mmCIF file of C-alpha atoms in Angstrom:
data_model
loop_
_atom_site.group_PDB
_atom_site.id
_atom_site.type_symbol
_atom_site.label_atom_id
_atom_site.label_comp_id
_atom_site.label_asym_id
_atom_site.label_seq_id
_atom_site.Cartn_x
_atom_site.Cartn_y
_atom_site.Cartn_z
ATOM 1 C CA MET Y 289 110.616 21.744 43.640
ATOM 2 C CA LEU Y 290 112.779 24.168 41.683
ATOM 3 C CA ILE Y 291 110.633 27.101 42.761
ATOM 4 C CA ALA Y 292 112.398 27.126 46.137
ATOM 5 C CA LEU Y 293 115.251 28.966 44.431
ATOM 6 C CA ALA Y 294 114.335 32.547 45.233
ATOM 7 C CA GLN Y 295 116.223 35.039 43.106
ATOM 8 C CA ALA Y 296 116.971 38.668 43.858
ATOM 9 C CA GLY Y 297 114.996 41.135 41.763
ATOM 10 C CA CYS Y 298 111.901 38.936 41.361
ATOM 11 C CA THR Y 299 109.060 41.261 42.341
ATOM 12 C CA SER Y 300 105.447 40.313 42.880
ATOM 13 C CA PRO Y 301 102.943 41.542 40.271
ATOM 14 C CA PRO Y 302 100.228 44.084 41.164
ATOM 15 C CA ARG Y 303 97.059 42.644 42.709
ATOM 16 C CA ILE Y 304 94.018 44.192 41.046
ATOM 17 C CA PRO Y 305 90.697 42.465 41.892
ATOM 18 C CA MET Y 306 88.826 40.852 38.999
ATOM 19 C CA THR Y 307 85.472 39.069 38.940
ATOM 20 C CA ALA Y 308 84.515 37.436 35.670
ATOM 21 C CA ILE Y 309 82.823 34.463 34.050
ATOM 22 C CA ILE Y 310 85.126 32.613 31.675
ATOM 23 C CA ALA Y 311 84.138 29.402 29.922
ATOM 24 C CA GLY Y 312 81.101 29.152 32.178
ATOM 25 C CA GLN Y 313 83.296 29.271 35.273
ATOM 26 C CA SER Y 314 83.041 32.050 37.851
ATOM 27 C CA ILE Y 315 86.467 33.608 38.396
ATOM 28 C CA GLU Y 316 87.291 35.753 41.418
ATOM 29 C CA THR Y 317 90.982 36.550 41.637
ATOM 30 C CA THR Y 318 93.519 39.344 41.181
ATOM 31 C CA VAL Y 319 95.317 40.325 37.996
ATOM 32 C CA ASP Y 320 98.455 42.270 37.178
ATOM 33 C CA SER Y 321 96.979 45.276 35.348
ATOM 34 C CA GLU Y 322 93.826 47.303 34.764
ATOM 35 C CA LEU Y 323 94.007 46.149 31.152
ATOM 36 C CA ALA Y 324 93.845 42.499 32.260
ATOM 37 C CA ARG Y 325 90.862 43.231 34.492
ATOM 38 C CA TYR Y 326 89.050 44.975 31.644
ATOM 39 C CA TYR Y 327 89.883 42.052 29.349
ATOM 40 C CA GLY Y 328 88.365 39.498 31.726
ATOM 41 C CA GLU Y 329 85.384 41.497 32.951
ATOM 42 C CA HIS Y 330 84.325 43.265 29.743
ATOM 43 C CA TYR Y 331 86.218 42.595 26.508
ATOM 44 C CA TRP Y 332 85.920 38.816 26.927
ATOM 45 C CA ARG Y 333 82.100 39.200 26.886
ATOM 46 C CA GLY Y 334 82.105 41.538 23.905
ATOM 47 C CA VAL Y 335 81.408 44.599 26.058
ATOM 48 C CA HIS Y 336 83.437 47.630 24.936
ATOM 49 C CA THR Y 337 83.437 50.619 27.298
ATOM 50 C CA ARG Y 338 87.090 51.748 27.318
ATOM 51 C CA PRO Y 339 88.217 52.801 23.814
ATOM 52 C CA GLU Y 340 91.868 53.049 24.841
ATOM 53 C CA PHE Y 341 91.845 49.475 26.186
ATOM 54 C CA ASP Y 342 89.758 48.221 23.266
ATOM 55 C CA ALA Y 343 92.373 49.542 20.846
ATOM 56 C CA ILE Y 344 95.174 47.661 22.609
ATOM 57 C CA LEU Y 345 93.244 44.399 22.816
ATOM 58 C CA ASP Y 346 92.009 44.708 19.232
ATOM 59 C CA ARG Y 347 95.629 45.035 18.165
ATOM 60 C CA VAL Y 348 96.573 41.891 20.131
ATOM 61 C CA HIS Y 349 93.818 39.902 18.453
ATOM 62 C CA ASN Y 350 94.278 41.352 14.981
ATOM 63 C CA THR Y 351 98.029 40.791 14.795
ATOM 64 C CA GLN Y 352 97.723 37.083 15.599
ATOM 65 C CA THR Y 353 96.916 34.388 13.057
ATOM 66 C CA ASP Y 354 94.303 31.658 13.329
ATOM 67 C CA ARG Y 355 96.873 29.172 14.600
ATOM 68 C CA LEU Y 356 97.723 28.806 18.273
ATOM 69 C CA ALA Y 357 100.196 31.442 19.455
ATOM 70 C CA THR Y 358 103.767 30.258 20.000
ATOM 71 C CA SER Y 359 105.833 30.864 23.126
ATOM 72 C CA ASP Y 360 107.687 33.670 21.352
ATOM 73 C CA GLU Y 361 104.450 35.361 20.302
ATOM 74 C CA LEU Y 362 103.004 35.079 23.803
ATOM 75 C CA ALA Y 363 106.204 36.574 25.215
ATOM 76 C CA GLN Y 364 105.761 39.522 22.842
ATOM 77 C CA ILE Y 365 102.154 40.017 23.995
ATOM 78 C CA THR Y 366 103.389 39.906 27.595
ATOM 79 C CA ARG Y 367 105.997 42.591 26.921
ATOM 80 C CA GLU Y 368 103.462 44.830 25.193
ATOM 81 C CA THR Y 369 100.644 44.316 27.721
ATOM 82 C CA SER Y 370 101.049 41.983 30.716
ATOM 83 C CA ALA Y 371 101.387 38.307 31.613
ATOM 84 C CA ASP Y 372 97.717 38.049 32.596
ATOM 85 C CA VAL Y 373 96.573 39.590 29.311
ATOM 86 C CA ALA Y 374 98.670 37.019 27.456
ATOM 87 C CA THR Y 375 97.233 34.212 29.621
ATOM 88 C CA LEU Y 376 93.655 35.322 28.964
ATOM 89 C CA TYR Y 377 94.407 35.538 25.250
ATOM 90 C CA LEU Y 378 95.840 31.999 25.211
ATOM 91 C CA ALA Y 379 92.860 30.720 27.223
ATOM 92 C CA GLY Y 380 90.517 32.203 24.634
ATOM 93 C CA GLN Y 381 92.430 30.559 21.803
ATOM 94 C CA LEU Y 382 92.369 27.152 23.483
ATOM 95 C CA LEU Y 383 88.692 27.349 24.433
ATOM 96 C CA GLY Y 384 87.779 28.340 20.890
ATOM 97 C CA ARG Y 385 89.596 25.311 19.475
ATOM 98 C CA ASN Y 386 88.423 22.790 22.071
ATOM 99 C CA LYS Y 387 84.914 23.928 22.990
ATOM 100 C CA THR Y 388 83.219 20.566 22.424
ATOM 101 C CA LEU Y 389 85.853 18.627 24.375
ATOM 102 C CA GLN Y 390 85.903 21.173 27.210
ATOM 103 C CA ASN Y 391 82.113 21.027 27.532
ATOM 104 C CA ARG Y 392 82.146 17.223 27.540
ATOM 105 C CA TYR Y 393 84.794 17.123 30.257
ATOM 106 C CA ASN Y 394 82.886 19.687 32.347
ATOM 107 C CA ALA Y 395 79.661 17.674 32.026
ATOM 108 C CA ILE Y 396 81.330 14.403 33.061
ATOM 109 C CA PHE Y 397 82.993 16.105 36.013
ATOM 110 C CA GLN Y 398 79.667 17.549 37.190
ATOM 111 C CA THR Y 399 78.015 14.137 36.917
ATOM 112 C CA LEU Y 400 80.787 12.437 38.891
ATOM 113 C CA THR Y 401 80.536 14.987 41.699
ATOM 114 C CA ARG Y 402 76.778 14.431 42.001
ATOM 115 C CA THR Y 403 76.696 10.634 41.975
ATOM 116 C CA ARG Y 404 78.187 7.542 43.600
ATOM 117 C CA PRO Y 405 79.832 4.658 41.730
ATOM 118 C CA GLU Y 406 76.962 2.284 42.438
ATOM 119 C CA THR Y 407 74.271 4.693 41.215
ATOM 120 C CA THR Y 408 75.626 5.872 37.871
ATOM 121 C CA GLY Y 409 76.140 4.209 34.535
ATOM 122 C CA LEU Y 410 78.476 6.968 33.419
ATOM 123 C CA LEU Y 411 81.538 4.775 33.861
ATOM 124 C CA PRO Y 412 80.441 1.381 32.561
ATOM 125 C CA ARG Y 413 82.876 -1.409 33.281
ATOM 126 C CA ASP Y 414 84.845 -2.371 30.206
ATOM 127 C CA ASP Y 415 87.479 -5.048 30.765
ATOM 128 C CA ARG Y 416 89.224 -4.181 27.524
ATOM 129 C CA PHE Y 417 90.484 -0.935 29.045
ATOM 130 C CA VAL Y 418 93.357 -0.346 31.405
ATOM 131 C CA VAL Y 419 94.536 3.066 32.567
ATOM 132 C CA LEU Y 420 98.284 3.190 33.209
ATOM 133 C CA PHE Y 421 99.365 6.082 35.420
ATOM 134 C CA VAL Y 422 102.910 7.434 35.127
ATOM 135 C CA PRO Y 423 103.669 9.421 38.306
ATOM 136 C CA GLY Y 424 105.500 12.688 38.817
ATOM 137 C CA TRP Y 425 108.712 13.681 40.526
ATOM 138 C CA PHE Y 426 109.357 12.241 44.025
ATOM 139 C CA TYR Y 427 105.976 10.532 44.068
ATOM 140 C CA LYS Y 428 107.184 8.074 46.712
ATOM 141 C CA SER Y 429 109.049 10.464 48.992
ATOM 142 C CA ASP Y 430 106.296 13.095 49.102
ATOM 143 C CA THR Y 431 102.800 11.704 48.702
ATOM 144 C CA THR Y 432 101.217 15.053 49.639
ATOM 145 C CA THR Y 433 101.719 16.404 46.104
ATOM 146 C CA GLY Y 434 99.348 13.898 44.515
ATOM 147 C CA ALA Y 435 102.070 12.899 42.060
ATOM 148 C CA ASP Y 436 101.391 9.243 42.902
ATOM 149 C CA PHE Y 437 97.813 9.462 41.512
ATOM 150 C CA ALA Y 438 96.555 7.559 44.580
ATOM 151 C CA ARG Y 439 93.111 9.191 44.729
ATOM 152 C CA PRO Y 440 92.318 9.196 40.981
ATOM 153 C CA ARG Y 441 93.279 5.520 40.877
ATOM 154 C CA GLU Y 442 90.979 4.836 43.818
ATOM 155 C CA ILE Y 443 88.115 6.716 42.164
ATOM 156 C CA LEU Y 444 88.468 4.855 38.870
ATOM 157 C CA GLY Y 445 88.792 1.565 40.719
ATOM 158 C CA GLY Y 446 85.521 2.331 42.485
ATOM 159 C CA TYR Y 447 83.842 2.476 39.094
ATOM 160 C CA GLY Y 448 85.336 -0.854 38.050
ATOM 161 C CA ILE Y 449 87.940 0.668 35.737
ATOM 162 C CA ARG Y 450 91.161 -1.328 35.670
ATOM 163 C CA GLU Y 451 94.250 0.747 36.463
ATOM 164 C CA HIS Y 452 97.907 0.306 37.324
ATOM 165 C CA LEU Y 453 100.788 2.530 38.374
ATOM 166 C CA ILE Y 454 103.991 2.340 36.346
ATOM 167 C CA GLU Y 455 106.647 2.548 39.037
ATOM 168 C CA ILE Y 456 109.358 4.672 37.478
ATOM 169 C CA GLU Y 457 112.398 5.926 39.388
ATOM 170 C CA GLU Y 458 111.120 8.943 41.299
ATOM 171 C CA ASN Y 459 114.312 10.937 40.605
ATOM 172 C CA GLY Y 460 115.346 9.163 37.421
ATOM 173 C CA THR Y 461 116.298 10.839 34.171
ATOM 174 C CA ILE Y 462 113.786 11.200 31.371
ATOM 175 C CA GLU Y 463 115.709 8.705 29.254
ATOM 176 C CA GLU Y 464 115.877 6.080 32.025
ATOM 177 C CA ASN Y 465 112.216 6.356 32.955
ATOM 178 C CA ALA Y 466 111.155 6.280 29.310
ATOM 179 C CA GLN Y 467 112.604 2.780 29.100
ATOM 180 C CA THR Y 468 110.537 1.716 32.120
ATOM 181 C CA VAL Y 469 107.394 3.137 30.533
ATOM 182 C CA LEU Y 470 108.205 1.406 27.251
ATOM 183 C CA ALA Y 471 108.613 -1.959 28.987
ATOM 184 C CA ALA Y 472 105.295 -1.486 30.807
ATOM 185 C CA ILE Y 473 103.499 -0.675 27.554
ATOM 186 C CA GLN Y 474 104.855 -3.819 25.946
ATOM 187 C CA ARG Y 475 103.870 -5.925 28.959
ATOM 188 C CA TRP Y 476 100.295 -4.639 29.274
ATOM 189 C CA SER Y 477 99.731 -4.727 25.515
ATOM 190 C CA SER Y 478 99.676 -8.516 25.805
ATOM 191 C CA GLU Y 479 96.849 -8.386 28.380
ATOM 192 C CA TYR Y 480 94.566 -5.520 27.335
ATOM 193 C CA ASN Y 481 93.133 -4.294 24.059
ATOM 194 C CA LEU Y 482 92.863 -0.622 25.010
ATOM 195 C CA ILE Y 483 95.586 1.166 26.984
ATOM 196 C CA ILE Y 484 95.239 4.754 28.155
ATOM 197 C CA LEU Y 485 98.348 6.442 29.537
ATOM 198 C CA VAL Y 486 98.024 9.243 32.096
ATOM 199 C CA SER Y 487 101.152 11.203 33.009
ATOM 200 C CA ALA Y 488 101.957 14.199 35.198
ATOM 201 C CA SER Y 489 104.627 16.890 34.946
ATOM 202 C CA LYS Y 490 108.102 15.385 34.418
ATOM 203 C CA ALA Y 491 106.488 12.099 33.348
ATOM 204 C CA GLY Y 492 105.139 13.890 30.255
ATOM 205 C CA PRO Y 493 108.401 13.842 28.280
ATOM 206 C CA GLU Y 494 109.101 10.352 29.637
ATOM 207 C CA VAL Y 495 105.881 9.043 28.083
ATOM 208 C CA ALA Y 496 106.457 11.040 24.892
ATOM 209 C CA TRP Y 497 109.920 9.574 24.493
ATOM 210 C CA ALA Y 498 108.675 6.038 25.238
ATOM 211 C CA LEU Y 499 106.005 6.401 22.543
ATOM 212 C CA THR Y 500 108.606 7.782 20.152
ATOM 213 C CA GLU Y 501 110.880 4.783 20.668
ATOM 214 C CA LEU Y 502 107.905 2.451 20.327
ATOM 215 C CA ALA Y 503 106.866 4.073 17.052
ATOM 216 C CA ARG Y 504 110.363 3.943 15.619
ATOM 217 C CA SER Y 505 110.852 0.320 16.654
ATOM 218 C CA GLY Y 506 108.062 -0.954 14.410
ATOM 219 C CA ALA Y 507 106.430 -2.931 17.237
ATOM 220 C CA SER Y 508 102.668 -3.312 17.586
ATOM 221 C CA HIS Y 509 101.050 -2.123 20.798
ATOM 222 C CA ARG Y 510 97.706 -1.323 22.370
ATOM 223 C CA VAL Y 511 98.109 2.294 23.461
ATOM 224 C CA VAL Y 512 95.106 4.170 22.107
ATOM 225 C CA ALA Y 513 95.273 7.401 24.106
ATOM 226 C CA TRP Y 514 97.470 9.564 26.301
ATOM 227 C CA VAL Y 515 96.376 12.167 28.856
ATOM 228 C CA ASN Y 516 99.247 14.617 29.262
ATOM 229 C CA ILE Y 517 98.804 16.544 32.536
ATOM 230 C CA GLY Y 518 101.102 19.560 32.759
ATOM 231 C CA GLY Y 519 103.859 17.758 30.878
ATOM 232 C CA LEU Y 520 107.300 19.358 30.844
ATOM 233 C CA LEU Y 521 107.587 18.485 27.170
ATOM 234 C CA ARG Y 522 110.275 21.049 26.443
ATOM 235 C CA GLY Y 523 111.809 20.856 29.886
ATOM 236 C CA THR Y 524 111.859 23.996 31.989
ATOM 237 C CA ARG Y 525 114.036 27.076 32.096
ATOM 238 C CA LEU Y 526 114.068 26.653 35.862
ATOM 239 C CA ALA Y 527 116.335 23.640 35.354
ATOM 240 C CA ASP Y 528 118.959 26.035 34.021
ATOM 241 C CA VAL Y 529 118.506 28.203 37.121
ATOM 242 C CA ALA Y 530 118.850 25.192 39.416
ATOM 243 C CA LEU Y 531 122.084 24.095 37.760
ATOM 244 C CA THR Y 532 123.793 27.478 38.002
ATOM 245 C CA TRP Y 533 126.279 28.054 40.822
ATOM 246 C CA PRO Y 534 125.597 28.529 43.741
ATOM 247 C CA ALA Y 535 122.034 27.247 43.291
ATOM 248 C CA ARG Y 536 123.443 23.947 42.012
ATOM 249 C CA TRP Y 537 125.090 23.254 45.370
ATOM 250 C CA TYR Y 538 121.912 24.160 47.282
ATOM 251 C CA VAL Y 539 119.716 21.942 45.110
ATOM 252 C CA LYS Y 540 121.983 18.916 45.401
ATOM 253 C CA PHE Y 541 122.520 18.917 49.163
ATOM 254 C CA PHE Y 542 119.386 20.512 50.605
ATOM 255 C CA MET Y 543 116.632 19.695 48.116
ATOM 256 C CA LEU Y 544 117.864 16.380 46.711
ATOM 257 C CA ARG Y 545 119.714 15.393 49.903
ATOM 258 C CA GLY Y 546 122.799 14.457 47.973
ATOM 259 C CA ALA Y 547 120.978 12.641 45.167
ATOM 260 C CA PRO Y 548 122.365 13.032 41.624
ATOM 261 C CA LEU Y 549 121.426 16.052 39.529
ATOM 262 C CA ASP Y 550 120.906 13.913 36.419
ATOM 263 C CA ALA Y 551 117.100 14.223 36.494
ATOM 264 C CA ILE Y 552 117.242 18.017 36.582
ATOM 265 C CA GLU Y 553 119.874 18.066 33.847
ATOM 266 C CA SER Y 554 117.569 15.964 31.649
ATOM 267 C CA LEU Y 555 114.973 18.766 31.886
ATOM 268 C CA GLN Y 556 117.202 21.491 30.472
ATOM 269 C CA PRO Y 557 115.428 23.014 27.443
ATOM 270 C CA GLN Y 558 118.487 22.755 25.211
ATOM 271 C CA ARG Y 559 118.487 18.959 25.383
ATOM 272 C CA ARG Y 560 118.095 17.857 21.762
ATOM 273 C CA ARG Y 561 115.662 15.099 22.727
ATOM 274 C CA LEU Y 562 113.090 17.537 24.085
ATOM 275 C CA GLY Y 563 110.574 19.060 21.712
ATOM 276 C CA ARG Y 564 110.610 16.512 18.861
ATOM 277 C CA PHE Y 565 108.593 13.335 19.135
ATOM 278 C CA VAL Y 566 107.041 10.699 16.875
ATOM 279 C CA PHE Y 567 103.599 9.253 17.589
ATOM 280 C CA PRO Y 568 101.513 6.588 15.855
ATOM 281 C CA ASP Y 569 98.789 7.959 13.619
ATOM 282 C CA GLY Y 570 95.446 7.592 15.332
ATOM 283 C CA LEU Y 571 96.771 8.066 18.861
ATOM 284 C CA ILE Y 572 94.372 10.251 20.853
ATOM 285 C CA VAL Y 573 96.253 12.876 22.858
ATOM 286 C CA VAL Y 574 94.529 15.170 25.349
ATOM 287 C CA ASN Y 575 96.592 17.826 27.087
ATOM 288 C CA TYR Y 576 95.376 19.031 30.483
ATOM 289 C CA VAL Y 577 96.958 22.365 31.347
ATOM 290 C CA ALA Y 578 96.711 24.642 34.357
ATOM 291 C CA MET Y 579 96.158 28.294 33.435
ATOM 292 C CA PRO Y 580 96.698 30.509 36.478
ATOM 293 C CA LEU Y 581 96.311 34.247 36.476
ATOM 294 C CA SER Y 582 98.809 36.009 38.722
ATOM 295 C CA GLY Y 583 96.395 36.004 41.672
ATOM 296 C CA ASP Y 584 95.906 32.232 41.431
ATOM 297 C CA VAL Y 585 99.547 31.275 41.937
ATOM 298 C CA SER Y 586 100.235 29.313 45.127
ATOM 299 C CA LYS Y 587 103.129 29.940 47.479
ATOM 300 C CA GLN Y 588 104.740 26.744 46.208
ATOM 301 C CA ALA Y 589 104.745 28.012 42.618
ATOM 302 C CA SER Y 590 105.235 31.731 43.259
ATOM 303 C CA THR Y 591 109.002 32.030 42.793
ATOM 304 C CA GLY Y 592 108.977 29.952 39.624
ATOM 305 C CA TYR Y 593 106.080 32.022 38.307
ATOM 306 C CA ARG Y 594 107.970 35.261 38.887
ATOM 307 C CA LEU Y 595 111.121 33.876 37.277
ATOM 308 C CA LEU Y 596 109.165 32.907 34.148
ATOM 309 C CA ARG Y 597 106.656 35.765 34.089
ATOM 310 C CA GLU Y 598 108.423 37.962 31.541
ATOM 311 C CA ALA Y 599 108.639 34.994 29.164
ATOM 312 C CA GLY Y 600 104.844 34.744 28.983
ATOM 313 C CA PRO Y 601 101.983 32.644 30.385
ATOM 314 C CA ASN Y 602 103.357 30.003 32.741
ATOM 315 C CA ASP Y 603 102.113 27.708 35.487
ATOM 316 C CA GLY Y 604 104.958 28.280 37.938
ATOM 317 C CA LEU Y 605 107.192 25.558 36.536
ATOM 318 C CA THR Y 606 107.211 25.984 32.758
ATOM 319 C CA LEU Y 607 105.627 27.950 29.919
ATOM 320 C CA ILE Y 608 102.065 26.831 29.211
ATOM 321 C CA ALA Y 609 102.612 26.779 25.451
ATOM 322 C CA ASP Y 610 105.422 24.263 25.971
ATOM 323 C CA GLU Y 611 103.145 21.763 27.751
ATOM 324 C CA MET Y 612 100.961 20.905 24.761
ATOM 325 C CA ILE Y 613 101.555 18.542 21.855
ATOM 326 C CA PRO Y 614 100.913 20.606 18.693
ATOM 327 C CA GLY Y 615 97.875 19.536 16.714
ATOM 328 C CA THR Y 616 96.207 17.709 19.614
ATOM 329 C CA ASP Y 617 93.260 18.507 21.890
ATOM 330 C CA THR Y 618 93.528 20.474 25.116
ATOM 331 C CA VAL Y 619 91.397 20.854 28.239
ATOM 332 C CA ILE Y 620 92.240 23.877 30.377
ATOM 333 C CA GLU Y 621 91.872 24.325 34.123
ATOM 334 C CA LEU Y 622 91.561 27.951 35.156
ATOM 335 C CA GLY Y 623 92.559 29.154 38.606
ATOM 336 C CA VAL Y 624 95.272 26.598 39.423
ATOM 337 C CA ASP Y 625 99.018 26.424 38.855
ATOM 338 C CA HIS Y 626 101.339 23.517 38.023
ATOM 339 C CA TYR Y 627 100.594 21.803 41.341
ATOM 340 C CA TYR Y 628 96.841 21.642 40.606
ATOM 341 C CA ARG Y 629 95.814 22.519 44.175
ATOM 342 C CA HIS Y 630 92.092 22.197 43.580
ATOM 343 C CA PRO Y 631 89.849 20.563 46.218
ATOM 344 C CA GLN Y 632 88.352 18.308 43.540
ATOM 345 C CA ILE Y 633 91.426 17.697 41.400
ATOM 346 C CA ASP Y 634 91.256 13.929 41.958
ATOM 347 C CA MET Y 635 87.694 13.832 40.632
ATOM 348 C CA LYS Y 636 88.764 16.049 37.746
ATOM 349 C CA THR Y 637 91.522 13.589 36.847
ATOM 350 C CA ALA Y 638 88.989 10.752 36.879
ATOM 351 C CA ALA Y 639 86.671 12.835 34.684
ATOM 352 C CA LEU Y 640 89.533 13.347 32.243
ATOM 353 C CA ALA Y 641 90.154 9.618 32.035
ATOM 354 C CA GLN Y 642 86.468 8.976 31.383
ATOM 355 C CA THR Y 643 86.348 11.705 28.742
ATOM 356 C CA VAL Y 644 89.190 10.032 26.884
ATOM 357 C CA MET Y 645 87.562 6.606 27.224
ATOM 358 C CA GLU Y 646 84.489 8.001 25.480
ATOM 359 C CA LEU Y 647 86.668 9.379 22.687
ATOM 360 C CA VAL Y 648 88.281 5.963 22.275
ATOM 361 C CA ARG Y 649 84.917 4.173 22.130
ATOM 362 C CA GLU Y 650 83.649 6.577 19.490
ATOM 363 C CA LYS Y 651 86.784 6.128 17.431
ATOM 364 C CA GLU Y 652 86.586 2.354 17.833
ATOM 365 C CA GLN Y 653 83.101 2.376 16.346
ATOM 366 C CA ARG Y 654 84.484 4.126 13.286
ATOM 367 C CA ALA Y 655 87.655 1.969 13.045
ATOM 368 C CA PRO Y 656 87.396 -1.317 14.995
ATOM 369 C CA ASP Y 657 91.100 -2.274 14.751
ATOM 370 C CA THR Y 658 92.612 -0.647 17.838
ATOM 371 C CA THR Y 659 96.056 -2.186 17.540
ATOM 372 C CA LEU Y 660 98.259 0.765 16.634
ATOM 373 C CA ARG Y 661 101.215 0.092 14.400
ATOM 374 C CA PRO Y 662 103.857 2.747 13.777
ATOM 375 C CA THR Y 663 104.106 1.939 10.088
ATOM 376 C CA SER Y 664 102.126 5.146 9.833
ATOM 377 C CA CYS Y 665 103.200 7.812 12.290
ATOM 378 C CA ARG Y 666 103.416 11.548 12.687
ATOM 379 C CA GLU Y 667 106.375 13.588 13.835
ATOM 380 C CA THR Y 668 105.702 16.485 16.170
ATOM 381 C CA ALA Y 669 108.045 19.438 16.543
ATOM 382 C CA PHE Y 670 107.554 22.505 18.705
ATOM 383 C CA GLY Y 671 107.705 25.983 17.307
ATOM 384 C CA GLY Y 672 109.512 28.846 18.956
#
């Protein structure tokens, strides 16, 4: 929603056609530089035909360490090359670290698209599981965004998977909604052995904060996994833009129709709560992040993308590096922005849930006690 704030001086990037195969996926889009096109079409495949470009890309790869690049490092790559080069570099890092998980997710998605619920055993009914969906911003007022998870819930229900929607305040603050999520976790922990949380966008930090409070409280619970879809875990710099005069007035009366600005204020990056969380040891976390190149950005996300472009790879609402919990697994989705406008995104969400269920079952076989207690927990802090 913040991307409606067009700012003077935000220019569109160049549109240079690129056709490539990345992570087994055919990509046909436009990129912001000849260097980015060469990266995707040639360098990515190990084909070196432009020594001047090879030297630049070799330097990008050689100056980085084995760990995942930080937001600051990606911003530096963007300044020295382009936003699309930095995005392709980050995609390569994530695919290299999560190849097995990415392949599993892709295989489950392909199976789901080829079969019907009554003809596949891919999603066996397991009454111990419940998938709790935590919706995104204004999920009641605008159901066209998919923030209400209506279709993924319907798909999972068709396979006999139990699911529920946690009805948070659609324009509530992160702190307020975290309490609602916490109460729901405590309630459903008395009825199910295995709880999987699935959150979108602004609900990401709400779930993270609920889990943090749960861990610090010392209470037992049944949450075994969390699927974090495009979570605004460190807020968004666009919140600062929205709260600056005169944009603040426009947002309050034309976008929020007079509703309080508290929810936007809770997403400001400088909020001390954002960026430091505590999770129980053993909790499975899978981040699902959109990774658009400049030619993939929708009209809805275009202004936000331009506002954030110089800061590095972003999805039109926040920096991609800020959407992932450090030290956890990540599945990437190429070709879409923060709004995940993919014709099969609902099936992809269902495939994600099933992927995580398989991870839980495998872990359960190794350690049968699935009641997580925060007597042992890990603290997660974001780097710069």
